[in-house]
Short mmCIF file of C-alpha atoms in Angstrom, two decimals:
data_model
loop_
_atom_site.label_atom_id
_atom_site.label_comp_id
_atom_site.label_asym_id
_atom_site.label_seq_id
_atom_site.Cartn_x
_atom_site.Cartn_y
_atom_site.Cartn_z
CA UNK A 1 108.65 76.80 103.80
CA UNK A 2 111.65 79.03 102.94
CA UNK A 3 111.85 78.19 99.33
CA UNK A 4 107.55 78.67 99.04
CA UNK A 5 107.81 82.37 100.53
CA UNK A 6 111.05 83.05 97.94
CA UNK A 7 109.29 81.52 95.08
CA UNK A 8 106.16 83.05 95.42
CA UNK A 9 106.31 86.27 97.12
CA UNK A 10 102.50 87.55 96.33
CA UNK A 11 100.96 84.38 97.35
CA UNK A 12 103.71 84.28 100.52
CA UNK A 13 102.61 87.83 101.68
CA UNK A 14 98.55 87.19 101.46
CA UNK A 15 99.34 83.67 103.28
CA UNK A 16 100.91 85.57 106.16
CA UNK A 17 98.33 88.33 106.01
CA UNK A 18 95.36 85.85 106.11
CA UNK A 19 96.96 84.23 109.56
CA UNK A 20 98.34 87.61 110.86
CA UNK A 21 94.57 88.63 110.35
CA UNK A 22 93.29 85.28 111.90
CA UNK A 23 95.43 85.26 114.80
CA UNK A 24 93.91 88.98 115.52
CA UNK A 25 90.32 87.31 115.53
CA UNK A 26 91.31 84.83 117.60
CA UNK A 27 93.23 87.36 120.33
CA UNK A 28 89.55 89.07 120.13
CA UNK A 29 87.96 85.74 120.88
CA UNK A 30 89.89 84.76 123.87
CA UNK A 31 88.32 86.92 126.86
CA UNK A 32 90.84 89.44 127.31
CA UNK A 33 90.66 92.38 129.01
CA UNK A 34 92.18 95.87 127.90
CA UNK A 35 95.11 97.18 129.14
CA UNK A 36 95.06 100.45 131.13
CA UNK A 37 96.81 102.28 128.67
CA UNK A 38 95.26 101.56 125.88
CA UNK A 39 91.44 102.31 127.26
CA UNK A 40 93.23 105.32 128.41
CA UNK A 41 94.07 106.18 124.80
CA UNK A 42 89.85 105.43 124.09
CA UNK A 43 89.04 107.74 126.23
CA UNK A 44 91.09 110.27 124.91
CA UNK A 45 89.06 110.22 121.81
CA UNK A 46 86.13 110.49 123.99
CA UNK A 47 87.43 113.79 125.71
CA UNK A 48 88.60 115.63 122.63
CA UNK A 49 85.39 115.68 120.66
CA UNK A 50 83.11 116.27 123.92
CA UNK A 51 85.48 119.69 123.43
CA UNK A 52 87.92 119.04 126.39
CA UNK A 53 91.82 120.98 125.41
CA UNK A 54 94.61 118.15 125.07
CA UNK A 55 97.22 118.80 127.75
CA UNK A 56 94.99 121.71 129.40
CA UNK A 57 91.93 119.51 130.26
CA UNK A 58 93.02 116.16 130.04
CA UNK A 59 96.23 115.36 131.54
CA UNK A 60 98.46 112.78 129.49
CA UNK A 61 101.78 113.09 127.30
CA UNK A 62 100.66 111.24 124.28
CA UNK A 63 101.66 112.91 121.04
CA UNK A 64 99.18 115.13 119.47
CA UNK A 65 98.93 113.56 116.85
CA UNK A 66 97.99 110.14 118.12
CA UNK A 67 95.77 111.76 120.42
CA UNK A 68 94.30 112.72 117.14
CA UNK A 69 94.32 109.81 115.52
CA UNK A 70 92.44 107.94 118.16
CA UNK A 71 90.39 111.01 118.46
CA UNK A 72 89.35 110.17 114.73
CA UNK A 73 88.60 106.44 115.90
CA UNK A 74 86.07 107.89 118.81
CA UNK A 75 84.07 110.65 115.85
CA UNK A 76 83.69 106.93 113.74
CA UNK A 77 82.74 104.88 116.74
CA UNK A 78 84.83 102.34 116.45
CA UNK A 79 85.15 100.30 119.57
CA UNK A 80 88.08 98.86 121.38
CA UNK A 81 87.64 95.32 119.87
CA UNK A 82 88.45 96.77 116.79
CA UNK A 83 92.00 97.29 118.15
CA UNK A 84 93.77 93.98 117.29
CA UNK A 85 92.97 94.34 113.68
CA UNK A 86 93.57 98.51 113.36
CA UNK A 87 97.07 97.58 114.92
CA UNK A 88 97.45 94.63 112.13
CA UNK A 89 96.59 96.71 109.54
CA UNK A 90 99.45 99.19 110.40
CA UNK A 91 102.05 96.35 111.00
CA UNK A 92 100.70 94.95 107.43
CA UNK A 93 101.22 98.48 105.58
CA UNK A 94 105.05 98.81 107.43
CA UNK A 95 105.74 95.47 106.43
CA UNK A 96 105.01 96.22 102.80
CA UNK A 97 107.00 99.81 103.29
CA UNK A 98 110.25 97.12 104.34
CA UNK A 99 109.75 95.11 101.62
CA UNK A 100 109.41 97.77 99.03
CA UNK A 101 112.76 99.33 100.05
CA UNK A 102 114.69 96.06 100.10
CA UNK A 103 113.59 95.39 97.22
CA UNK A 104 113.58 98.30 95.22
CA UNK A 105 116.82 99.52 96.42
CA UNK A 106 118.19 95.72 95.73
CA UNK A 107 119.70 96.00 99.13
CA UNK A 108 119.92 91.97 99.28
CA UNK A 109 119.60 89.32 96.50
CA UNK A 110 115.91 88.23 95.35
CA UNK A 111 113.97 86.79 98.41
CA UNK A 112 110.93 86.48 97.33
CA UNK A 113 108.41 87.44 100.28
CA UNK A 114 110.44 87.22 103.15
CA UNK A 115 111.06 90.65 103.90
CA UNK A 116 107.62 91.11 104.47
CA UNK A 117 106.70 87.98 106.08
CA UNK A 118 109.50 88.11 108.67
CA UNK A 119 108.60 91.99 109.45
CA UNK A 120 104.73 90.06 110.21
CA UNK A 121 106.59 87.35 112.29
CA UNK A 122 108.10 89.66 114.55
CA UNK A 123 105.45 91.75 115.47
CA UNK A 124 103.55 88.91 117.17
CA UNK A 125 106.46 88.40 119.71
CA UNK A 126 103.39 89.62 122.71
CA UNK A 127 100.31 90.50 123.09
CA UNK A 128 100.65 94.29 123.19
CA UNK A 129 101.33 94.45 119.87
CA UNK A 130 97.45 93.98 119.43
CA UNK A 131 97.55 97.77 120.30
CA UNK A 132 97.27 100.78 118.27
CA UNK A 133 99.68 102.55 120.40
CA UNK A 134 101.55 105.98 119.74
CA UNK A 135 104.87 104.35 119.13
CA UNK A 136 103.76 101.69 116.83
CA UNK A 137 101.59 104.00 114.48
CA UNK A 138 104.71 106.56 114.64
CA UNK A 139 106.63 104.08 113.77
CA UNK A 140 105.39 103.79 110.01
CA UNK A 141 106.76 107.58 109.43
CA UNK A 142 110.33 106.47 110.68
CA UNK A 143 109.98 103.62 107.78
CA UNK A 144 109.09 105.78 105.17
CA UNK A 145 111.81 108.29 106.21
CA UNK A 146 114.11 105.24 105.89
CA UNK A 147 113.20 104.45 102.81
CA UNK A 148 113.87 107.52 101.28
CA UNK A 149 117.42 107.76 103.22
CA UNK A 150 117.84 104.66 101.30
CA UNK A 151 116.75 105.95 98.03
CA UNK A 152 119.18 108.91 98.39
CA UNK A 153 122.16 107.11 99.72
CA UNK A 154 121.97 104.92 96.42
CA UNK A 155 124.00 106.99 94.27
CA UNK A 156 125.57 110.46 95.46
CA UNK A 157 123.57 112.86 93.62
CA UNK A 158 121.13 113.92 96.44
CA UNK A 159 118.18 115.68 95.40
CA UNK A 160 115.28 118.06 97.21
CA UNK A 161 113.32 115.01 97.80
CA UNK A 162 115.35 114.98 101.45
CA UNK A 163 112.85 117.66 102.38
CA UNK A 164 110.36 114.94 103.10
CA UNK A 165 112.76 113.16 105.36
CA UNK A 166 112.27 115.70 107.96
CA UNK A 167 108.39 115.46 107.33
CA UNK A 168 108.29 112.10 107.78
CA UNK A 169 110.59 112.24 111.02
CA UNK A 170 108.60 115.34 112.41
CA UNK A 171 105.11 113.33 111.75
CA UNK A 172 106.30 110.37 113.78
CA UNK A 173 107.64 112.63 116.71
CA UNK A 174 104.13 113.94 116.90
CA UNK A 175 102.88 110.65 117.61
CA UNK A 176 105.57 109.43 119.73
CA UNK A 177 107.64 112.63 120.89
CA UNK A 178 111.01 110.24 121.51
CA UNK A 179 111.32 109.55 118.53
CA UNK A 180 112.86 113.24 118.39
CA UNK A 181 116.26 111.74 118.75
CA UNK A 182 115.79 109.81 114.95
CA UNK A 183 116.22 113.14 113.77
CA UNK A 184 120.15 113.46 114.32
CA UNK A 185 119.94 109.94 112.94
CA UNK A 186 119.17 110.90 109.53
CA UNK A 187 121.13 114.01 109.74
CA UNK A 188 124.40 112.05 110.28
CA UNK A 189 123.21 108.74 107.94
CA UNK A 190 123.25 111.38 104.90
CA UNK A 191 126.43 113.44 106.01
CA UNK A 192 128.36 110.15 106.31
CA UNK A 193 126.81 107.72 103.03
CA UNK A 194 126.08 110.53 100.79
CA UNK A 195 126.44 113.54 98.83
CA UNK A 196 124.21 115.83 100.38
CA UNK A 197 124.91 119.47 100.57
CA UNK A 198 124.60 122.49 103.57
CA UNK A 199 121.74 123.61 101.72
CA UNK A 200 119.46 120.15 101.60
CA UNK A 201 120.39 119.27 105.23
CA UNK A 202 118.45 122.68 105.89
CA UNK A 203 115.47 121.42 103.74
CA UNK A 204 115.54 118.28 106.23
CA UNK A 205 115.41 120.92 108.95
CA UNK A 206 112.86 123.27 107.00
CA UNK A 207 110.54 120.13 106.32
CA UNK A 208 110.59 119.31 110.32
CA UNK A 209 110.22 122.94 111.09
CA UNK A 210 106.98 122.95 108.92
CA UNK A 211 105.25 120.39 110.74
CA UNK A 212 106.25 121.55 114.09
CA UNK A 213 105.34 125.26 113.62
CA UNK A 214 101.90 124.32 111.72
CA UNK A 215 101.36 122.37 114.94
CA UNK A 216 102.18 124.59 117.29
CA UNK A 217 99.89 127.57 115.68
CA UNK A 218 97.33 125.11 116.23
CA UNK A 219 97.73 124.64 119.54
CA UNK A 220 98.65 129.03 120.25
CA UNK A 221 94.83 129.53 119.35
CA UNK A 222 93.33 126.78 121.24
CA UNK A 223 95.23 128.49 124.47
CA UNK A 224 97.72 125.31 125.02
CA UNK A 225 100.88 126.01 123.45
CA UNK A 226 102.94 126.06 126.49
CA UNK A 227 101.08 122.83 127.83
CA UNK A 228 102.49 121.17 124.71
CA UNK A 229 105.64 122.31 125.02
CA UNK A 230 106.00 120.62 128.44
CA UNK A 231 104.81 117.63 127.45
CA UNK A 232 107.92 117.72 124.70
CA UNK A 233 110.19 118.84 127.28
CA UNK A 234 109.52 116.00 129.66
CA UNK A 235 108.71 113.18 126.88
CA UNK A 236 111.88 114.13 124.64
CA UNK A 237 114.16 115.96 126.56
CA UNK A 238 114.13 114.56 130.02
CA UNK A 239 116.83 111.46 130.51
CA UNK A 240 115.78 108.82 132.98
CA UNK A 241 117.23 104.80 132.90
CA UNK A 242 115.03 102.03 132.36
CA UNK A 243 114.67 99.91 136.14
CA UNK A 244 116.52 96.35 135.86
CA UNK A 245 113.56 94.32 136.10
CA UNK A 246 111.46 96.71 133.56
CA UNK A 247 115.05 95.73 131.09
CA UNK A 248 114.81 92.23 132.49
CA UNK A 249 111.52 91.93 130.59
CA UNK A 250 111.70 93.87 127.67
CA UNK A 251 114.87 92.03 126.98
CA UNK A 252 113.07 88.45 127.62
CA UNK A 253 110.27 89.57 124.92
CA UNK A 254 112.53 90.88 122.32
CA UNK A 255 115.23 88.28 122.60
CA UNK A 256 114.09 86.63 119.34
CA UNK A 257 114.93 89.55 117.04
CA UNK A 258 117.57 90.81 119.03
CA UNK A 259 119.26 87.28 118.54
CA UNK A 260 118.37 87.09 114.96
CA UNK A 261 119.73 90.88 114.18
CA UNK A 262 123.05 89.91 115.95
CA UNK A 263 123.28 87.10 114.14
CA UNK A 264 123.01 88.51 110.75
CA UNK A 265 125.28 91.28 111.92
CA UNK A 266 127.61 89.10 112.71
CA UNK A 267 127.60 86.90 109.43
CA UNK A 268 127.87 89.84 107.36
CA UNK A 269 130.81 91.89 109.00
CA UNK A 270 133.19 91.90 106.52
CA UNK A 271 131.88 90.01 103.78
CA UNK A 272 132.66 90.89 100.55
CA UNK A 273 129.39 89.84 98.67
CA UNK A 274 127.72 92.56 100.44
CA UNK A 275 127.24 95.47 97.54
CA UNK A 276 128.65 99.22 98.46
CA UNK A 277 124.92 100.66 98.57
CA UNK A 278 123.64 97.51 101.04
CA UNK A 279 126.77 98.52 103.13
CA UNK A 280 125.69 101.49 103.39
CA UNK A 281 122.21 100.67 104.79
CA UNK A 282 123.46 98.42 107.15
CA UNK A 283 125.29 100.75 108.52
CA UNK A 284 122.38 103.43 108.43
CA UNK A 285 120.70 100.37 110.47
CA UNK A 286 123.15 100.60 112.72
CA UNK A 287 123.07 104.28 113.25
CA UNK A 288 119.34 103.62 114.02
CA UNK A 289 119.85 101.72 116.73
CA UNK A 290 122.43 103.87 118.65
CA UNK A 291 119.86 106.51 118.69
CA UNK A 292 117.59 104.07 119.49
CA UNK A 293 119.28 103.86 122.80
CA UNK A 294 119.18 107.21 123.42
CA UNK A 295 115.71 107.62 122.47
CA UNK A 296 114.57 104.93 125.09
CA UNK A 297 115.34 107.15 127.88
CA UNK A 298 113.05 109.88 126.97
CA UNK A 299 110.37 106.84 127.39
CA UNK A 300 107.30 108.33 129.16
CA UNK A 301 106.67 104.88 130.11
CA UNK A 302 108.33 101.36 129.29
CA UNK A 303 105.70 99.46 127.93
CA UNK A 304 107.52 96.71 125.75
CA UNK A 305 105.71 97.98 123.19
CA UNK A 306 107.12 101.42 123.25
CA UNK A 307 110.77 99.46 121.74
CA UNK A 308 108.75 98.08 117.98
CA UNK A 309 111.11 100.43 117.03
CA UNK A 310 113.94 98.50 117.54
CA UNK A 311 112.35 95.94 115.44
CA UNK A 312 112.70 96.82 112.01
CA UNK A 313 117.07 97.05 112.12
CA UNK A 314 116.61 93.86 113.38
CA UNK A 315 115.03 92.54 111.09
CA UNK A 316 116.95 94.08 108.64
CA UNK A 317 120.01 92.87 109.67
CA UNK A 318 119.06 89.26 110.67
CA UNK A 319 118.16 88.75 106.69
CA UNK A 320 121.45 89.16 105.97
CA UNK A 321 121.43 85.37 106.83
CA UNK A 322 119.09 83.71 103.99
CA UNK A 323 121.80 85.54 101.92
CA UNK A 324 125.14 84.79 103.35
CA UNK A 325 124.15 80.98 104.61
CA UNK A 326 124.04 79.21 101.32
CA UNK A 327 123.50 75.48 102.65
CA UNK A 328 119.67 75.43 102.37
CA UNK A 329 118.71 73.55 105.20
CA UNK A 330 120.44 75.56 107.50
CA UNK A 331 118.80 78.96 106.11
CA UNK A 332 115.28 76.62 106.53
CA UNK A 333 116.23 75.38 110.35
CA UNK A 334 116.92 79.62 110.82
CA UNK A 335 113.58 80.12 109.46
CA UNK A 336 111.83 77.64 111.89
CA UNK A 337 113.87 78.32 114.86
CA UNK A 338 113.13 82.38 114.68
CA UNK A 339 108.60 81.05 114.19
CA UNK A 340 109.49 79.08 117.31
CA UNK A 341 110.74 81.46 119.12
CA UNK A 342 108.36 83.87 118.44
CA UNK A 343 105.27 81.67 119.23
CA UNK A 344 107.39 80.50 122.03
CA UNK A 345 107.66 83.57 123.19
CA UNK A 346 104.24 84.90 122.70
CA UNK A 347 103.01 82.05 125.02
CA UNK A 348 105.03 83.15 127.72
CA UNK A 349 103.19 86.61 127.94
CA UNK A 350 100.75 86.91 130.91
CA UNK A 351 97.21 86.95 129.73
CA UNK A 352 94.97 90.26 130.47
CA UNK A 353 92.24 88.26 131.95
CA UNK A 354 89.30 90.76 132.71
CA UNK A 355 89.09 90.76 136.56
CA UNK A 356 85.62 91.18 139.08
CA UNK A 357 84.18 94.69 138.48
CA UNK A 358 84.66 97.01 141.68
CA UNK A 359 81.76 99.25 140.89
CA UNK A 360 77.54 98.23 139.79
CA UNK A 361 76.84 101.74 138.24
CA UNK A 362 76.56 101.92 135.21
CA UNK A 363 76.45 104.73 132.51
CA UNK A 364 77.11 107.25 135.13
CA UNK A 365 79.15 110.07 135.57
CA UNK A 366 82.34 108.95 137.07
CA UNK A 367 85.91 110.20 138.09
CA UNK A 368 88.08 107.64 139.10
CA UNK A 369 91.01 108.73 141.78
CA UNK A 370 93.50 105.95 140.85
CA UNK A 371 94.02 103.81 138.62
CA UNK A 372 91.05 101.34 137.64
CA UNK A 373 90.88 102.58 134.06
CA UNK A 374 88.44 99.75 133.21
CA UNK A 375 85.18 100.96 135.25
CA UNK A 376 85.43 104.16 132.50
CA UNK A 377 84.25 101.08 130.19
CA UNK A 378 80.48 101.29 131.68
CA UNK A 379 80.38 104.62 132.37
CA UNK A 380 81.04 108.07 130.85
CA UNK A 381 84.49 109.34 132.28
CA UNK A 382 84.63 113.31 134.25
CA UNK A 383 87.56 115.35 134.79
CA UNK A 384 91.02 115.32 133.51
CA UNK A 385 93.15 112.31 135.04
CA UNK A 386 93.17 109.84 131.93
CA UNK A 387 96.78 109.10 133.53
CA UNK A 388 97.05 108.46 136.86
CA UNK A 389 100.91 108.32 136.60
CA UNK A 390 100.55 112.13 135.42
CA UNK A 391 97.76 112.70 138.00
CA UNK A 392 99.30 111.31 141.59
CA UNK A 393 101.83 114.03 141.72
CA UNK A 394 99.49 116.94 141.28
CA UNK A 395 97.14 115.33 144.09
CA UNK A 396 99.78 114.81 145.91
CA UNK A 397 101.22 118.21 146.42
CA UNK A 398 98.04 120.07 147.35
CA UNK A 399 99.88 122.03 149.93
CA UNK A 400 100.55 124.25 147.16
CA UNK A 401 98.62 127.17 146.23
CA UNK A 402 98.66 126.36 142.23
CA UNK A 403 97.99 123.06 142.12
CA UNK A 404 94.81 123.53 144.61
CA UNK A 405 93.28 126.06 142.17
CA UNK A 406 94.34 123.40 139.05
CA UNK A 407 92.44 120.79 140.78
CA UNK A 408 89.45 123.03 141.90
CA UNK A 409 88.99 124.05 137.93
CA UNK A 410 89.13 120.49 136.97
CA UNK A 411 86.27 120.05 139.19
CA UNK A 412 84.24 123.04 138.11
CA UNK A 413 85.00 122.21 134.38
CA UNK A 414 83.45 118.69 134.35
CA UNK A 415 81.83 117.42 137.82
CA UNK A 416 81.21 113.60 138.26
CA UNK A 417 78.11 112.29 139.53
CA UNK A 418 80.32 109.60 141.42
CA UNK A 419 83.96 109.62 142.31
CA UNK A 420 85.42 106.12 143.28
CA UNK A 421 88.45 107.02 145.80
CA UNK A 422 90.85 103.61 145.84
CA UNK A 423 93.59 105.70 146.67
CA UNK A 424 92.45 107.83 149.31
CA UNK A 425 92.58 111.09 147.94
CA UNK A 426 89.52 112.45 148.15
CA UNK A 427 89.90 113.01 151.89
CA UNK A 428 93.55 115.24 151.43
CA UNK A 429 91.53 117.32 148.53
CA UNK A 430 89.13 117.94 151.45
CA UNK A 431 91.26 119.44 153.68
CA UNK A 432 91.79 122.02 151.14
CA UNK A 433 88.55 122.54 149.29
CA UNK A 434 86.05 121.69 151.85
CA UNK A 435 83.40 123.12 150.06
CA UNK A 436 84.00 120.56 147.50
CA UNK A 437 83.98 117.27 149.03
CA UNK A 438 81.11 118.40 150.88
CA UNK A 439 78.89 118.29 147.90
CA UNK A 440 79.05 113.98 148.01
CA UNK A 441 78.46 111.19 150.26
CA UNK A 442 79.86 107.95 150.91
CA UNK A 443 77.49 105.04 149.29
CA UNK A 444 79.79 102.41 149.41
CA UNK A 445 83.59 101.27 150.64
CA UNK A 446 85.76 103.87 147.96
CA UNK A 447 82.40 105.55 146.14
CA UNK A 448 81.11 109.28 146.53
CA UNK A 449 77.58 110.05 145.33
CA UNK A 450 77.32 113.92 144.36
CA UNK A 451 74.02 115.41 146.97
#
């Protein structure tokens, strides 16, 4: 197989499209259900074009800009099936970005295909990867900001093309607001492996500052400016350690890459075949990953596929192998061991297998108080608690004057026909807005009906 994806690198890349894009069908076919998150990202969409604020009227800490995107998704009604094959078609167009700049920037001998066809490989490793999440679509702007790190640490005559750097790094915070710390990544992968100058690391800064300030007028008229700036505060700025088992599993699901990157690192340390300019973006690689690390506790949740972006220096580096390994069917057992591992590891994910529903209404008005995220499927969602992980503190602290009037204007904003309590809150929001809760009645074990 190794010497058919080197030899023919076109036919290579539209044979692993073809069953990237089948085994997306077949994920659709298999009876799944969605995962919380990601119907929570649907109904974002949903919110923002019934006219609801980001951040003031729907509480979450998704970038804007994927809040956007999926916003854009809702406006062409495209449903959550669709998901598995959006998310494929974004893995498919970073693959070809990774290819491109290893082969381009002749980083490693000819390979044919297998850039791209080992970036696919990887990014079946679970099922969440069938997701259009923040991190993975942000993820394509930290590529192309690679790439053109790459392009200017080839020789050291920088040029004012590093202004787009700090675009492309400002875009992708905007989806995924850890990947802030990828900024100071670039910063020191050009002071260290090129010639750039004082005044072009400002036009990296200038370039972020665009984005960021065009953003932020944005959000100054629509009255949430300083809701934004929270959600940057606590999603890139606030340090917190992933929990042992949370590591325990991430670790289990990435070990394939992280096994083949290691590997290739350590075949390569040292050797002299390697070419100044491919030692150079190995070591950017490297770079990448130590701020991966500190990027990863800025995490507003550890959903394994928050770390794809640990995937791609992997990768990277775990090439290195079908170039320093010369005996051929050692580079092919490589090849088969890594697809094993993958599909291997892929089968050990736990299905989403759609579960009972709780609730028989159907198309109504509903606010959910915890966090069954799937009933929002059959009905039309009210009020502002898209994440319940955001929401449970503010419910939980109504002894305070300022969240009581928060939660009252949530209420008078957009009030639900039916409210299904699993949590029990509706009972501590009556002790403090009585006049509230008296306008339902109990139907059913959990489930208000509005008078």
């Amino acid at each position: 197989m190794l010497q058919f994806i080197k030899s023919n690198s076109l036919i290579s890349m539209l044979f692993f499209m073809v069953a990237g894009g089948l085994a997306a069908f077949l994920y659709t076919q298999q009876g799944f259900t969605y995962f919380p998150w990601e119907i929570k990202n649907y109904l974002i969409g949903q919110k923002l074009n019934q006219g609801f604020r980001l951040y003031k009227d729907i509480r979450d800490n998704s970038g804007p800009f994927a809040t956007g995107f999926y916003q854009f998704l809702d406006l062409l009604t495209i449903p959550l099936s669709y998901n598995p094959f959006i998310a494929f078609g974004l893995i498919s167009f970073q693959a070809f970005i990774f290819h491109q700049t290893i082969t381009t920037f002749d980083l490693m001998p000819k390979l044919g295909g297998l850039a791209f066809c080992t970036y696919l490989l990887l990014f079946h490793l679970c099922t969440e990867f069938h997701v259009p999440d923040p991190a993975l679509i942000g993820l394509t702007f930290l590529l192309l900001a690679w790439k053109e790190i790459i392009q200017q640490q080839k020789t050291l005559l920088v040029n004012d093309r590093v202004f787009l750097v700090g675009i492309y790094l400002a875009t992708a915070t905007l989806f995924f607001p850890a990947y802030f710390w990828l900024l100071p990544w670039a910063l020191v992968s050009l002071l260290f492996f090129s010639g750039i100058s004082i005044r072009q690391i400002i036009l990296i800064i200038i370039g972020y500052l665009i984005v960021m300030t065009i953003t932020s007028i944005v959000f100054s008229f629509r009255g949430n400016l300083s809701d934004l700036i929270q959600v940057f505060q606590n999603s890139a700025f606030e340090f917190q350690l992933i929990s042992a088992e949370e590591a325990k599993k991430v670790v289990l699901f990435y070990s394939p890459a992280i096994v083949f990157g290691l590997f290739g690192l350590y075949k390569v340390v040292g050797n002299p075949k390697i070419r100044a300019h491919a030692q150079k973006a190995q070591q950017t690689t490297l770079i990448w990953l130590f701020f991966s690390l500190i990027s990863v506790t800025n995490f507003p949740a550890y959903h394994r596929i928050n770390f794809v972006f640990l995937l791609p220096p992997f990768a990277y580096l775990g090439l290195n192998l079908f170039y320093v390994i010369k005996k051929n069917w050692q580079r092919e057992l490589i090849l088969w061991t890594l697809v094993g591992a993958v599909a291997l590891t892929y089968q050990l994910d736990e299905p989403n297998i759609a579960k009972p529903r709780r609730l028989s209404i159907n198309q109504e008005k509903l606010l959910i108080l915890g966090p069954e995220m799937e009933e929002y499927l059959y009905n039309q969602m009210a009020g502002p608690f898209v994440n319940w992980e955001l929401a449970k503190p503010l419910l939980s602290q109504l002894n305070t004057y300022k969240n009581v009037i928060i939660v009252q204007e949530y209420f008078n904003k957009d009030q639900p026909t039916y409210i299904y309590d699993s949590e029990g809150y509706f009972a501590k929001i009556g002790q403090h807005l009585p006049s509230l809760t008296q306008q339902y009645v109990l139907v059913s074990p959990k489930l208000y009906k509005k008078k």
